[in-house]
PDB file of C-alpha atoms in Angstrom:
ATOM      1  CA  UNK F   1     124.891  73.304 118.577  1.00  0.00           C
ATOM      2  CA  UNK F   2     121.123  73.192 118.475  1.00  0.00           C
ATOM      3  CA  UNK F   3     120.771  73.036 114.701  1.00  0.00           C
ATOM      4  CA  UNK F   4     121.127  76.776 114.126  1.00  0.00           C
ATOM      5  CA  UNK F   5     123.887  78.551 112.333  1.00  0.00           C
ATOM      6  CA  UNK F   6     126.552  80.006 114.622  1.00  0.00           C
ATOM      7  CA  UNK F   7     125.782  83.497 113.293  1.00  0.00           C
ATOM      8  CA  UNK F   8     121.966  83.264 113.430  1.00  0.00           C
ATOM      9  CA  UNK F   9     120.074  85.949 115.369  1.00  0.00           C
ATOM     10  CA  UNK F  10     123.060  88.036 116.400  1.00  0.00           C
ATOM     11  CA  UNK F  11     120.927  91.122 115.976  1.00  0.00           C
ATOM     12  CA  UNK F  12     117.351  91.707 117.037  1.00  0.00           C
ATOM     13  CA  UNK F  13     114.723  90.762 114.445  1.00  0.00           C
ATOM     14  CA  UNK F  14     113.167  93.262 112.043  1.00  0.00           C
ATOM     15  CA  UNK F  15     109.387  93.235 111.696  1.00  0.00           C
ATOM     16  CA  UNK F  16     107.587  95.053 108.911  1.00  0.00           C
ATOM     17  CA  UNK F  17     103.883  95.373 108.349  1.00  0.00           C
ATOM     18  CA  UNK F  18     101.890  95.832 105.151  1.00  0.00           C
ATOM     19  CA  UNK F  19      98.191  96.562 104.916  1.00  0.00           C
ATOM     20  CA  UNK F  20      95.933  95.105 102.244  1.00  0.00           C
ATOM     21  CA  UNK F  21      93.027  97.538 102.052  1.00  0.00           C
ATOM     22  CA  UNK F  22      90.049  96.359  99.982  1.00  0.00           C
ATOM     23  CA  UNK F  23      88.092  99.226  98.401  1.00  0.00           C
ATOM     24  CA  UNK F  24      84.367  98.917  97.696  1.00  0.00           C
ATOM     25  CA  UNK F  25      82.029 101.164  95.766  1.00  0.00           C
ATOM     26  CA  UNK F  26      83.682 100.931  92.381  1.00  0.00           C
ATOM     27  CA  UNK F  27      85.304  98.173  90.422  1.00  0.00           C
ATOM     28  CA  UNK F  28      85.360  94.623  91.669  1.00  0.00           C
ATOM     29  CA  UNK F  29      88.620  93.591  93.319  1.00  0.00           C
ATOM     30  CA  UNK F  30      90.057  97.069  93.877  1.00  0.00           C
ATOM     31  CA  UNK F  31      92.739  97.611  96.515  1.00  0.00           C
ATOM     32  CA  UNK F  32      94.509 100.652  97.909  1.00  0.00           C
ATOM     33  CA  UNK F  33      98.202 101.084  97.110  1.00  0.00           C
ATOM     34  CA  UNK F  34     100.799 103.747  97.742  1.00  0.00           C
ATOM     35  CA  UNK F  35     102.709 105.244  94.822  1.00  0.00           C
ATOM     36  CA  UNK F  36     105.815 106.412  96.639  1.00  0.00           C
ATOM     37  CA  UNK F  37     107.854 107.983  93.869  1.00  0.00           C
ATOM     38  CA  UNK F  38     105.162 109.230  91.537  1.00  0.00           C
ATOM     39  CA  UNK F  39     106.776 106.948  88.934  1.00  0.00           C
ATOM     40  CA  UNK F  40     104.292 104.101  89.421  1.00  0.00           C
ATOM     41  CA  UNK F  41     106.407 102.355  92.064  1.00  0.00           C
ATOM     42  CA  UNK F  42     103.496 100.655  93.774  1.00  0.00           C
ATOM     43  CA  UNK F  43     103.598  99.188  97.278  1.00  0.00           C
ATOM     44  CA  UNK F  44     101.036  98.197  99.833  1.00  0.00           C
ATOM     45  CA  UNK F  45     100.928 100.720 102.672  1.00  0.00           C
ATOM     46  CA  UNK F  46     103.853  99.582 104.841  1.00  0.00           C
ATOM     47  CA  UNK F  47     105.498 100.472 108.102  1.00  0.00           C
ATOM     48  CA  UNK F  48     107.765  99.303 110.826  1.00  0.00           C
ATOM     49  CA  UNK F  49     105.989  98.673 114.095  1.00  0.00           C
ATOM     50  CA  UNK F  50     107.220  97.049 117.284  1.00  0.00           C
ATOM     51  CA  UNK F  51     106.539  93.317 117.217  1.00  0.00           C
ATOM     52  CA  UNK F  52     104.558  93.474 120.473  1.00  0.00           C
ATOM     53  CA  UNK F  53     102.205  96.316 119.518  1.00  0.00           C
ATOM     54  CA  UNK F  54      98.486  95.483 119.323  1.00  0.00           C
ATOM     55  CA  UNK F  55      96.611  95.608 116.017  1.00  0.00           C
ATOM     56  CA  UNK F  56      95.009  99.054 116.563  1.00  0.00           C
ATOM     57  CA  UNK F  57      98.495 100.582 116.813  1.00  0.00           C
ATOM     58  CA  UNK F  58      99.524  98.878 113.601  1.00  0.00           C
ATOM     59  CA  UNK F  59      96.727 100.730 111.838  1.00  0.00           C
ATOM     60  CA  UNK F  60      98.712 103.923 112.509  1.00  0.00           C
ATOM     61  CA  UNK F  61     100.551 103.057 109.276  1.00  0.00           C
ATOM     62  CA  UNK F  62      97.417 104.295 107.523  1.00  0.00           C
ATOM     63  CA  UNK F  63      95.102 106.302 109.760  1.00  0.00           C
ATOM     64  CA  UNK F  64      91.408 105.818 109.213  1.00  0.00           C
ATOM     65  CA  UNK F  65      91.399 102.039 108.691  1.00  0.00           C
ATOM     66  CA  UNK F  66      90.735  99.158 111.057  1.00  0.00           C
ATOM     67  CA  UNK F  67      92.817  95.990 110.996  1.00  0.00           C
ATOM     68  CA  UNK F  68      90.792  92.843 110.337  1.00  0.00           C
ATOM     69  CA  UNK F  69      93.045  89.763 110.172  1.00  0.00           C
ATOM     70  CA  UNK F  70      96.494  88.372 109.424  1.00  0.00           C
ATOM     71  CA  UNK F  71      96.848  87.190 105.824  1.00  0.00           C
ATOM     72  CA  UNK F  72     100.538  86.384 105.366  1.00  0.00           C
ATOM     73  CA  UNK F  73     103.540  86.065 107.637  1.00  0.00           C
ATOM     74  CA  UNK F  74     106.778  85.960 105.640  1.00  0.00           C
ATOM     75  CA  UNK F  75     109.939  85.145 107.620  1.00  0.00           C
ATOM     76  CA  UNK F  76     113.441  84.924 106.255  1.00  0.00           C
ATOM     77  CA  UNK F  77     116.552  84.164 108.257  1.00  0.00           C
ATOM     78  CA  UNK F  78     119.177  86.528 106.980  1.00  0.00           C
ATOM     79  CA  UNK F  79     122.826  86.198 107.847  1.00  0.00           C
ATOM     80  CA  UNK F  80     122.630  87.856 111.256  1.00  0.00           C
ATOM     81  CA  UNK F  81     118.959  88.534 111.894  1.00  0.00           C
ATOM     82  CA  UNK F  82     115.481  87.315 111.201  1.00  0.00           C
ATOM     83  CA  UNK F  83     113.316  89.539 108.983  1.00  0.00           C
ATOM     84  CA  UNK F  84     109.536  89.154 109.179  1.00  0.00           C
ATOM     85  CA  UNK F  85     106.901  90.869 107.052  1.00  0.00           C
ATOM     86  CA  UNK F  86     103.266  90.502 108.003  1.00  0.00           C
ATOM     87  CA  UNK F  87     100.449  91.387 105.633  1.00  0.00           C
ATOM     88  CA  UNK F  88      97.227  92.312 107.402  1.00  0.00           C
ATOM     89  CA  UNK F  89      93.812  92.854 105.848  1.00  0.00           C
ATOM     90  CA  UNK F  90      91.817  95.839 106.935  1.00  0.00           C
ATOM     91  CA  UNK F  91      88.069  96.140 106.897  1.00  0.00           C
ATOM     92  CA  UNK F  92      86.961  97.351 103.461  1.00  0.00           C
ATOM     93  CA  UNK F  93      86.802 101.102 102.927  1.00  0.00           C
ATOM     94  CA  UNK F  94      84.412 102.964 100.670  1.00  0.00           C
ATOM     95  CA  UNK F  95      85.899 104.610  97.590  1.00  0.00           C
ATOM     96  CA  UNK F  96      84.765 108.054  98.781  1.00  0.00           C
ATOM     97  CA  UNK F  97      86.521 107.540 102.164  1.00  0.00           C
ATOM     98  CA  UNK F  98      89.996 107.141 100.599  1.00  0.00           C
ATOM     99  CA  UNK F  99      90.822 110.884 100.329  1.00  0.00           C
ATOM    100  CA  UNK F 100      90.408 111.176 104.117  1.00  0.00           C
ATOM    101  CA  UNK F 101      92.971 108.421 104.831  1.00  0.00           C
ATOM    102  CA  UNK F 102      96.438 109.512 105.911  1.00  0.00           C
ATOM    103  CA  UNK F 103      99.509 107.463 105.034  1.00  0.00           C
ATOM    104  CA  UNK F 104     102.587 107.758 107.243  1.00  0.00           C
ATOM    105  CA  UNK F 105     104.787 108.721 104.254  1.00  0.00           C
ATOM    106  CA  UNK F 106     103.694 112.177 103.052  1.00  0.00           C
ATOM    107  CA  UNK F 107     105.533 111.709  99.723  1.00  0.00           C
ATOM    108  CA  UNK F 108     103.237 108.851  98.705  1.00  0.00           C
ATOM    109  CA  UNK F 109     100.067 109.200  96.697  1.00  0.00           C
ATOM    110  CA  UNK F 110      97.303 106.735  97.571  1.00  0.00           C
ATOM    111  CA  UNK F 111      95.773 105.091  94.509  1.00  0.00           C
ATOM    112  CA  UNK F 112      92.855 102.702  94.000  1.00  0.00           C
ATOM    113  CA  UNK F 113      93.662 100.058  91.405  1.00  0.00           C
ATOM    114  CA  UNK F 114      92.385  96.607  90.417  1.00  0.00           C
ATOM    115  CA  UNK F 115      94.284  93.837  92.195  1.00  0.00           C
ATOM    116  CA  UNK F 116      95.447  92.221  88.944  1.00  0.00           C
ATOM    117  CA  UNK F 117      96.976  95.508  87.758  1.00  0.00           C
ATOM    118  CA  UNK F 118      98.727  95.969  91.099  1.00  0.00           C
ATOM    119  CA  UNK F 119     100.149  92.441  90.859  1.00  0.00           C
ATOM    120  CA  UNK F 120     101.514  93.182  87.396  1.00  0.00           C
ATOM    121  CA  UNK F 121     103.133  96.472  88.477  1.00  0.00           C
ATOM    122  CA  UNK F 122     104.520  95.470  91.893  1.00  0.00           C
ATOM    123  CA  UNK F 123     108.258  94.890  92.349  1.00  0.00           C
ATOM    124  CA  UNK F 124     109.112  91.310  91.422  1.00  0.00           C
ATOM    125  CA  UNK F 125     110.029  90.200  94.949  1.00  0.00           C
ATOM    126  CA  UNK F 126     106.753  91.547  96.385  1.00  0.00           C
ATOM    127  CA  UNK F 127     104.422  89.844  93.881  1.00  0.00           C
ATOM    128  CA  UNK F 128     104.293  86.368  95.473  1.00  0.00           C
ATOM    129  CA  UNK F 129     103.521  87.838  98.895  1.00  0.00           C
ATOM    130  CA  UNK F 130     100.669  89.938  97.469  1.00  0.00           C
ATOM    131  CA  UNK F 131      99.303  86.993  95.466  1.00  0.00           C
ATOM    132  CA  UNK F 132      99.284  84.830  98.601  1.00  0.00           C
ATOM    133  CA  UNK F 133      97.673  87.647 100.604  1.00  0.00           C
ATOM    134  CA  UNK F 134      94.863  87.938  98.055  1.00  0.00           C
ATOM    135  CA  UNK F 135      94.410  84.154  98.143  1.00  0.00           C
ATOM    136  CA  UNK F 136      94.305  84.172 101.945  1.00  0.00           C
ATOM    137  CA  UNK F 137      91.754  86.980 101.924  1.00  0.00           C
ATOM    138  CA  UNK F 138      89.554  84.953  99.560  1.00  0.00           C
ATOM    139  CA  UNK F 139      89.879  81.634 101.422  1.00  0.00           C
ATOM    140  CA  UNK F 140      90.068  82.880 104.996  1.00  0.00           C
ATOM    141  CA  UNK F 141      93.205  80.859 105.720  1.00  0.00           C
ATOM    142  CA  UNK F 142      96.469  82.635 106.565  1.00  0.00           C
ATOM    143  CA  UNK F 143      99.664  81.748 104.711  1.00  0.00           C
ATOM    144  CA  UNK F 144     103.055  81.365 106.373  1.00  0.00           C
ATOM    145  CA  UNK F 145     106.205  81.729 104.310  1.00  0.00           C
ATOM    146  CA  UNK F 146     109.544  80.626 105.717  1.00  0.00           C
ATOM    147  CA  UNK F 147     112.655  81.154 103.605  1.00  0.00           C
ATOM    148  CA  UNK F 148     110.499  81.407 100.444  1.00  0.00           C
ATOM    149  CA  UNK F 149     108.474  78.218 101.092  1.00  0.00           C
ATOM    150  CA  UNK F 150     104.747  78.832 101.618  1.00  0.00           C
ATOM    151  CA  UNK F 151     102.472  76.900 103.986  1.00  0.00           C
ATOM    152  CA  UNK F 152      98.712  77.408 104.143  1.00  0.00           C
ATOM    153  CA  UNK F 153      97.295  76.242 107.436  1.00  0.00           C
ATOM    154  CA  UNK F 154      93.610  75.641 106.916  1.00  0.00           C
ATOM    155  CA  UNK F 155      91.541  75.330 110.035  1.00  0.00           C
ATOM    156  CA  UNK F 156      94.087  77.232 112.184  1.00  0.00           C
ATOM    157  CA  UNK F 157      93.022  80.622 113.404  1.00  0.00           C
TER     158      UNK F 157
END
């Protein structure tokens, strides 16, 4: 054995992407979120994209934005596969540009809310990832989470 569990990585990894979209031209610290159910179930715009696709293709999750940088990479080894979620920052969008953006899920309503309100209303498991993404956006240093332990690598880009 090489130090891995005998059942590790039986299936191909899952990679999900989330976009943190800063919105300017209104309140300070506003971000764009998707309200999927209309019941205030807030999420960052998310999608599943092939792990090898370049950043411009990842922006197809939300057409009309340009990807800027990686903020958080969250990897968890599940029983039979590795699950990775990457949070990417986009270039800021103007408040009046938001109605022209198209999210891949037509059921979702795009909303502009203050970041602290979004943090309070996000699902409990998503809050730490969003908090670390906001911190990484402010500091310029990406955060790597492995099995719920966070590492901030300053000076690595």
